[in-house]
Coordinates of C-alpha atoms and ligand atoms in Angstrom, one line a residue:
X1 CA 134.0 142.0 162.2
X2 CA 134.9 138.4 162.0
X3 CA 135.0 136.4 158.5
X4 CA 136.4 133.3 158.2
X5 CA 136.3 133.2 154.1
X6 CA 139.7 131.1 153.8
X7 CA 139.3 127.4 153.6
X8 CA 135.3 125.9 153.7
X9 CA 134.6 129.6 153.0
X10 CA 131.5 130.0 154.9
X11 CA 131.1 133.1 156.5
X12 CA 129.2 133.5 159.9
X13 CA 127.6 137.2 159.8
X14 CA 126.4 137.6 156.3
X15 CA 123.9 140.4 156.8
X16 CA 120.4 138.2 157.0
X17 CA 122.2 136.8 159.3
X18 CA 122.8 140.3 161.8
X19 CA 119.9 141.3 161.3
X20 CA 117.8 138.2 162.6
X21 CA 120.1 138.1 165.6
X22 CA 119.4 141.5 166.4
X23 CA 115.9 141.2 165.9
X24 CA 116.0 139.1 168.2
X25 CA 118.4 140.0 170.9
X26 CA 116.6 143.2 170.5
X27 CA 112.7 141.4 170.5
X28 CA 114.0 139.4 173.6
X29 CA 114.4 143.1 175.7
X30 CA 111.8 144.5 174.9
X31 CA 109.4 142.0 175.1
X32 CA 110.9 141.3 178.9
X33 CA 108.9 145.0 179.2
X34 CA 106.1 143.8 177.4
X35 CA 103.7 142.8 179.5
X36 CA 103.8 145.6 182.2
X37 CA 103.7 148.2 179.3
X38 CA 100.1 147.5 178.2
X39 CA 101.7 146.3 174.2
X40 CA 100.0 143.0 174.6
X41 CA 97.1 142.7 172.9
X42 CA 94.3 140.0 172.2
X43 CA 92.5 139.8 169.1
X44 CA 89.7 138.0 168.8
X45 CA 88.5 135.8 165.6
X46 CA 84.8 134.4 165.5
X47 CA 84.1 130.6 164.7
X48 CA 80.9 129.7 162.9
X49 CA 78.4 127.0 162.7
X50 CA 76.7 126.4 158.8
X51 CA 74.2 126.2 157.6
X52 CA 72.5 128.8 160.2
X53 CA 75.7 131.2 160.4
X54 CA 75.8 130.4 164.1
X55 CA 78.9 132.3 165.6
X56 CA 79.6 129.4 167.9
X57 CA 83.5 130.5 169.3
X58 CA 85.9 132.9 170.0
X59 CA 89.4 132.4 169.1
X60 CA 92.0 134.3 170.9
X61 CA 95.3 135.5 168.8
X62 CA 97.6 137.4 170.6
X63 CA 99.3 140.6 169.7
X64 CA 102.3 143.0 170.0
X65 CA 101.8 146.2 169.6
X66 CA 105.9 147.3 169.0
X67 CA 106.2 151.1 170.2
X68 CA 109.2 151.4 167.8
X69 CA 108.5 148.2 164.6
X70 CA 104.8 148.6 165.0
X71 CA 102.7 145.4 165.4
X72 CA 104.6 142.0 165.2
X73 CA 103.1 139.2 164.2
X74 CA 102.3 135.8 167.0
X75 CA 104.7 134.0 164.3
X76 CA 107.5 136.3 165.2
X77 CA 108.1 136.6 168.6
X78 CA 105.8 133.3 169.9
X79 CA 109.3 131.2 168.8
X80 CA 111.7 134.2 170.5
X81 CA 109.4 134.1 174.4
X82 CA 109.5 130.2 173.7
X83 CA 113.1 130.3 173.4
X84 CA 113.8 132.1 176.4
X85 CA 110.8 130.8 178.5
X86 CA 109.1 134.1 178.0
X87 CA 105.8 132.2 177.3
X88 CA 105.5 131.1 180.6
X89 CA 104.2 134.2 182.1
X90 CA 102.9 136.1 178.8
X91 CA 101.0 132.2 178.2
X92 CA 99.8 133.3 181.4
X93 CA 99.0 136.6 180.5
X94 CA 97.0 135.1 177.1
X95 CA 94.6 132.8 179.6
X96 CA 93.8 134.8 181.7
X97 CA 92.8 138.4 179.4
X98 CA 91.0 136.1 177.5
X99 CA 89.4 134.6 180.5
X100 CA 88.4 137.9 181.0
X101 CA 87.0 138.3 178.1
X102 CA 84.8 135.8 177.3
X103 CA 83.2 136.5 180.8
X104 CA 82.8 140.1 180.6
X105 CA 80.9 139.3 177.1
X106 CA 78.2 136.7 178.5
X107 CA 77.6 139.0 181.5
X108 CA 76.8 141.9 179.0
X109 CA 74.5 139.4 177.2
X110 CA 76.8 139.0 174.1
X111 CA 76.8 134.9 172.9
X112 CA 77.8 132.7 175.0
X113 CA 80.4 131.4 173.4
X114 CA 83.8 129.5 174.0
X115 CA 87.2 130.9 174.2
X116 CA 89.5 129.3 172.1
X117 CA 93.4 130.0 173.5
X118 CA 96.6 128.7 171.9
X119 CA 98.3 126.9 173.8
X120 CA 103.1 126.7 173.2
X121 CA 104.5 123.5 174.1
X122 CA 106.9 125.0 177.0
X123 CA 103.2 126.2 179.0
X124 CA 101.5 122.2 177.6
X125 CA 104.2 120.6 180.0
X126 CA 104.8 122.8 182.9
X127 CA 104.1 120.4 185.2
X128 CA 101.2 122.9 186.4
X129 CA 99.3 123.8 183.6
X130 CA 96.3 121.6 185.3
X131 CA 96.7 124.1 188.2
X132 CA 97.0 127.4 186.3
X133 CA 94.5 126.7 184.7
X134 CA 92.3 126.1 187.7
X135 CA 93.1 129.1 189.2
X136 CA 92.6 131.1 186.3
X137 CA 89.1 129.3 186.6
X138 CA 87.8 130.5 189.7
X139 CA 89.7 134.0 189.9
X140 CA 87.5 135.8 186.4
X141 CA 84.5 133.8 187.1
X142 CA 84.1 131.6 183.8
X143 CA 83.0 128.7 184.0
X144 CA 85.2 125.5 182.4
X145 CA 83.2 124.7 179.6
X146 CA 83.2 127.9 178.1
X147 CA 87.3 127.5 177.6
X148 CA 88.5 125.3 175.0
X149 CA 92.6 124.6 174.3
X150 CA 94.4 124.5 171.4
X151 CA 97.2 122.2 171.2
X152 CA 99.2 120.8 168.3
X153 CA 100.0 117.1 166.6
X154 CA 103.6 118.8 167.5
X155 CA 103.5 119.3 171.7
X156 CA 102.8 115.2 171.2
X157 CA 106.3 113.8 171.3
X158 CA 105.9 111.8 174.3
X159 CA 102.3 110.5 173.9
X160 CA 101.9 108.7 177.1
X161 CA 103.0 112.2 178.8
X162 CA 100.9 113.8 176.6
X163 CA 97.8 111.5 176.9
X164 CA 98.3 112.0 181.1
X165 CA 98.2 115.9 180.8
X166 CA 95.2 115.5 178.7
X167 CA 93.4 113.7 181.0
X168 CA 94.1 115.9 183.9
X169 CA 92.6 119.1 181.3
X170 CA 90.0 117.5 180.6
X171 CA 88.9 116.5 184.2
X172 CA 89.1 120.2 184.7
X173 CA 85.7 120.5 182.4
X174 CA 87.6 122.5 179.8
X175 CA 87.5 121.8 176.0
X176 CA 90.7 120.3 173.7
X177 CA 91.5 120.9 170.3
X178 CA 93.8 119.3 168.0
X179 CA 95.4 122.7 165.9
X180 CA 96.9 123.0 162.5
X181 CA 95.7 119.2 162.2
X182 CA 97.7 117.3 159.7
X183 CA 100.5 118.7 159.5
X184 CA 102.3 117.2 162.1
X185 CA 103.3 113.6 162.7
X186 CA 100.0 112.4 165.7
X187 CA 100.2 108.4 165.7
X188 CA 96.2 108.2 164.1
X189 CA 95.9 104.9 167.3
X190 CA 96.3 107.7 169.6
X191 CA 94.0 109.9 168.7
X192 CA 91.2 107.3 169.3
X193 CA 91.9 107.2 173.7
X194 CA 93.1 111.3 173.6
X195 CA 90.1 112.9 175.2
X196 CA 89.8 116.3 172.4
X197 CA 86.6 117.4 171.7
X198 CA 88.5 118.6 167.9
X199 CA 90.1 119.2 164.9
X200 CA 91.2 122.3 163.7
X201 CA 92.3 121.1 159.2
X202 CA 94.8 123.6 159.1
X203 CA 94.6 126.0 156.2
X204 CA 97.3 124.2 153.9
X205 CA 94.9 122.4 153.6
X206 CA 92.0 124.3 152.7
X207 CA 94.0 126.3 150.6
X208 CA 94.4 124.6 148.0
X209 CA 91.3 122.6 147.9
X210 CA 89.9 124.2 144.8
X211 CA 92.7 123.1 142.7
X212 CA 93.5 120.4 143.9
X213 CA 91.7 116.4 144.1
X214 CA 94.0 114.9 146.5
X215 CA 93.9 117.4 148.7
X216 CA 89.6 116.8 148.9
X217 CA 90.8 113.6 149.7
X218 CA 92.5 114.3 152.4
X219 CA 90.2 116.8 154.2
X220 CA 87.0 114.3 153.4
X221 CA 88.9 111.5 155.6
X222 CA 90.0 113.4 157.7
X223 CA 85.9 115.1 158.3
X224 CA 85.4 111.4 158.4
X225 CA 87.4 109.8 160.8
X226 CA 86.9 113.2 163.1
X227 CA 82.9 112.1 164.0
X228 CA 83.9 108.3 163.6
X229 CA 85.7 109.0 166.5
X230 CA 83.0 111.0 168.1
X231 CA 84.9 114.9 167.9
X232 CA 84.4 118.0 165.9
X233 CA 85.5 119.3 162.9
X234 CA 86.5 123.1 161.9
X235 CA 87.9 124.2 158.8
X236 CA 90.4 127.1 159.7
X237 CA 91.7 129.4 156.9
X238 CA 88.2 130.3 155.1
X239 CA 89.0 132.8 152.5
X240 CA 86.2 131.2 149.6
X241 CA 82.1 131.0 148.6
X242 CA 84.6 127.5 146.9
X243 CA 86.0 126.4 149.5
X244 CA 82.9 126.9 152.0
X245 CA 80.9 125.4 149.6
X246 CA 83.5 122.2 149.2
X247 CA 84.0 121.6 152.3
X248 CA 79.8 122.1 153.9
X249 CA 79.5 119.2 150.6
X250 CA 81.7 116.9 152.7
X251 CA 79.8 117.2 155.6
X252 CA 82.7 119.4 157.6
X253 CA 80.4 122.5 159.4
X254 CA 82.3 124.4 161.3
X255 CA 84.2 127.5 159.6
X256 CA 87.2 130.2 161.1
X257 CA 88.4 132.4 158.1
X258 CA 89.0 135.9 156.8
X259 CA 85.7 135.2 154.8
X260 CA 83.5 135.3 157.4
X261 CA 85.9 137.5 159.5
X262 CA 89.5 138.6 159.9
X263 CA 90.8 138.3 164.0
X264 CA 89.8 141.5 165.8
X265 CA 90.2 143.6 168.5
X266 CA 87.3 142.7 171.1
X267 CA 85.1 146.3 171.3
X268 CA 85.2 146.1 167.5
X269 CA 83.4 142.0 168.2
X270 CA 79.5 142.9 168.1
X271 CA 79.8 146.2 166.3
X272 CA 78.2 144.9 162.9
X273 CA 81.2 146.1 160.9
X274 CA 82.8 142.9 160.9
X275 CA 80.5 140.2 160.5
X276 CA 79.1 138.2 157.3
X277 CA 75.2 138.6 156.6
X278 CA 75.0 138.3 160.6
Ligands
LIG301 P1 96.6 129.0 164.7 O1 96.3 129.3 165.8 O2 96.6 128.6 163.7 O3 95.8 130.3 164.2 C1 95.6 130.6 163.0 C2 95.8 131.7 162.2 O4 95.8 131.6 160.8 C3 95.7 133.1 162.5 O5 97.5 134.1 162.7 C4 94.7 133.9 162.2 O6 94.7 134.8 161.9 C5 95.5 133.0 160.6 N1 94.6 133.3 159.7 C6 93.0 133.3 160.1 N2 91.6 133.4 158.9 C7 93.0 133.2 157.8 C8 92.3 132.9 156.8 O7 91.1 133.1 155.6 N3 93.7 133.3 155.7 C9 95.2 133.3 156.3 N4 95.5 133.0 155.0 N5 94.6 133.2 157.9 C10 93.9 133.2 157.9 P2 98.1 134.5 163.5 O8 97.2 135.8 164.3 O9 98.9 135.4 163.4 O10 98.4 133.7 164.3 C11 99.5 132.2 164.0 C12 100.5 131.3 164.8 O11 100.4 132.1 166.7 C13 99.0 130.8 165.5 O12 98.2 129.2 164.8 C14 99.6 130.5 166.9 O13 99.9 128.9 166.6 C15 100.5 131.1 167.5 N6 99.9 132.0 168.4 C16 99.1 132.9 168.4 N7 97.9 134.2 169.7 C17 99.7 133.0 170.3 C18 98.6 132.4 171.7 O14 98.4 133.3 172.8 N8 99.7 131.7 172.4 C19 100.4 130.5 171.3 N9 101.4 129.5 172.5 N10 100.8 131.2 170.1 C20 100.0 131.8 169.6
LIG302 MG1 94.9 128.1 166.4
LIG303 MG1 95.8 126.4 163.4
LIG304 MG1 97.2 127.3 161.4

């Protein structure tokens, strides 16, 4: 037990810190075994285009079914996976699994739409990422146009290196989207030279749309900018009819959020239970 309550008055080991540290240590050990134990799974959240509510894509969202702790959300363990480097192996697993699932849906005659996979910062900067993806596409048989990678502004702090990576990925014929757009600090001048197909308006803007005129102005500007750069734009985290109306009024036509469907296990996707209006 270490306590330094003396002159500086700081205590290194508060109970809270203990808990967090313990969580990290345990989770790291368990995470190493999670893949082989089959504890990781992917849920899929559909994306729609209005006004016809046409299904246009699925986002793959990682879940960890921990034997003792229950379902652990990605926000809780992906940062630990990043710190420990485990994200490389986990990220490869997600990519392969999502491509396999999309291919299976296509072969079964389900909606032939792209699957979107989130990349982590470490994965993005992995020197052989391009070849890894090429290999996964070849092995799973998924046509490159049906894979979309979601990256974030914060991954692209080194602008010139990032443009190079994005160009090489783009060369594979896959799609690229900029996730959580508006929350990072991307240089607007770079945006015009990036081979990005789609901007995803972050949920934090959508959340405040109905109360805040300034939020509406920001979103309106993002939408206009996307179109003038020749990109598509999708709003994430749509929960209400009101948000949908404001956004369609601003010519945003692609949506993803609880209003339409939560992320669900793949076998639930086409059983009609989770789809509204369809
Ligand atoms: P994201 O990529 O921005 O994914 C959207 C998140 O918002 C998901 O949380 C989704 O469940 C949630 N969401 C969607 N619609 C709504 C809504 O209407 N209301 C609310 N309140 N939330 C909504 P989730 O699944 O917990 O994932 C959180 C983040 O974890 C993701 O944010 C992404 O950054 C990361 N993540 C998830 N899967 C992976 C993965 O396979 N690899 C990596 N590197 N990161 C992942
Ligand atoms: Mg995402
Ligand atoms: Mg997002
Ligand atoms: Mg987000």
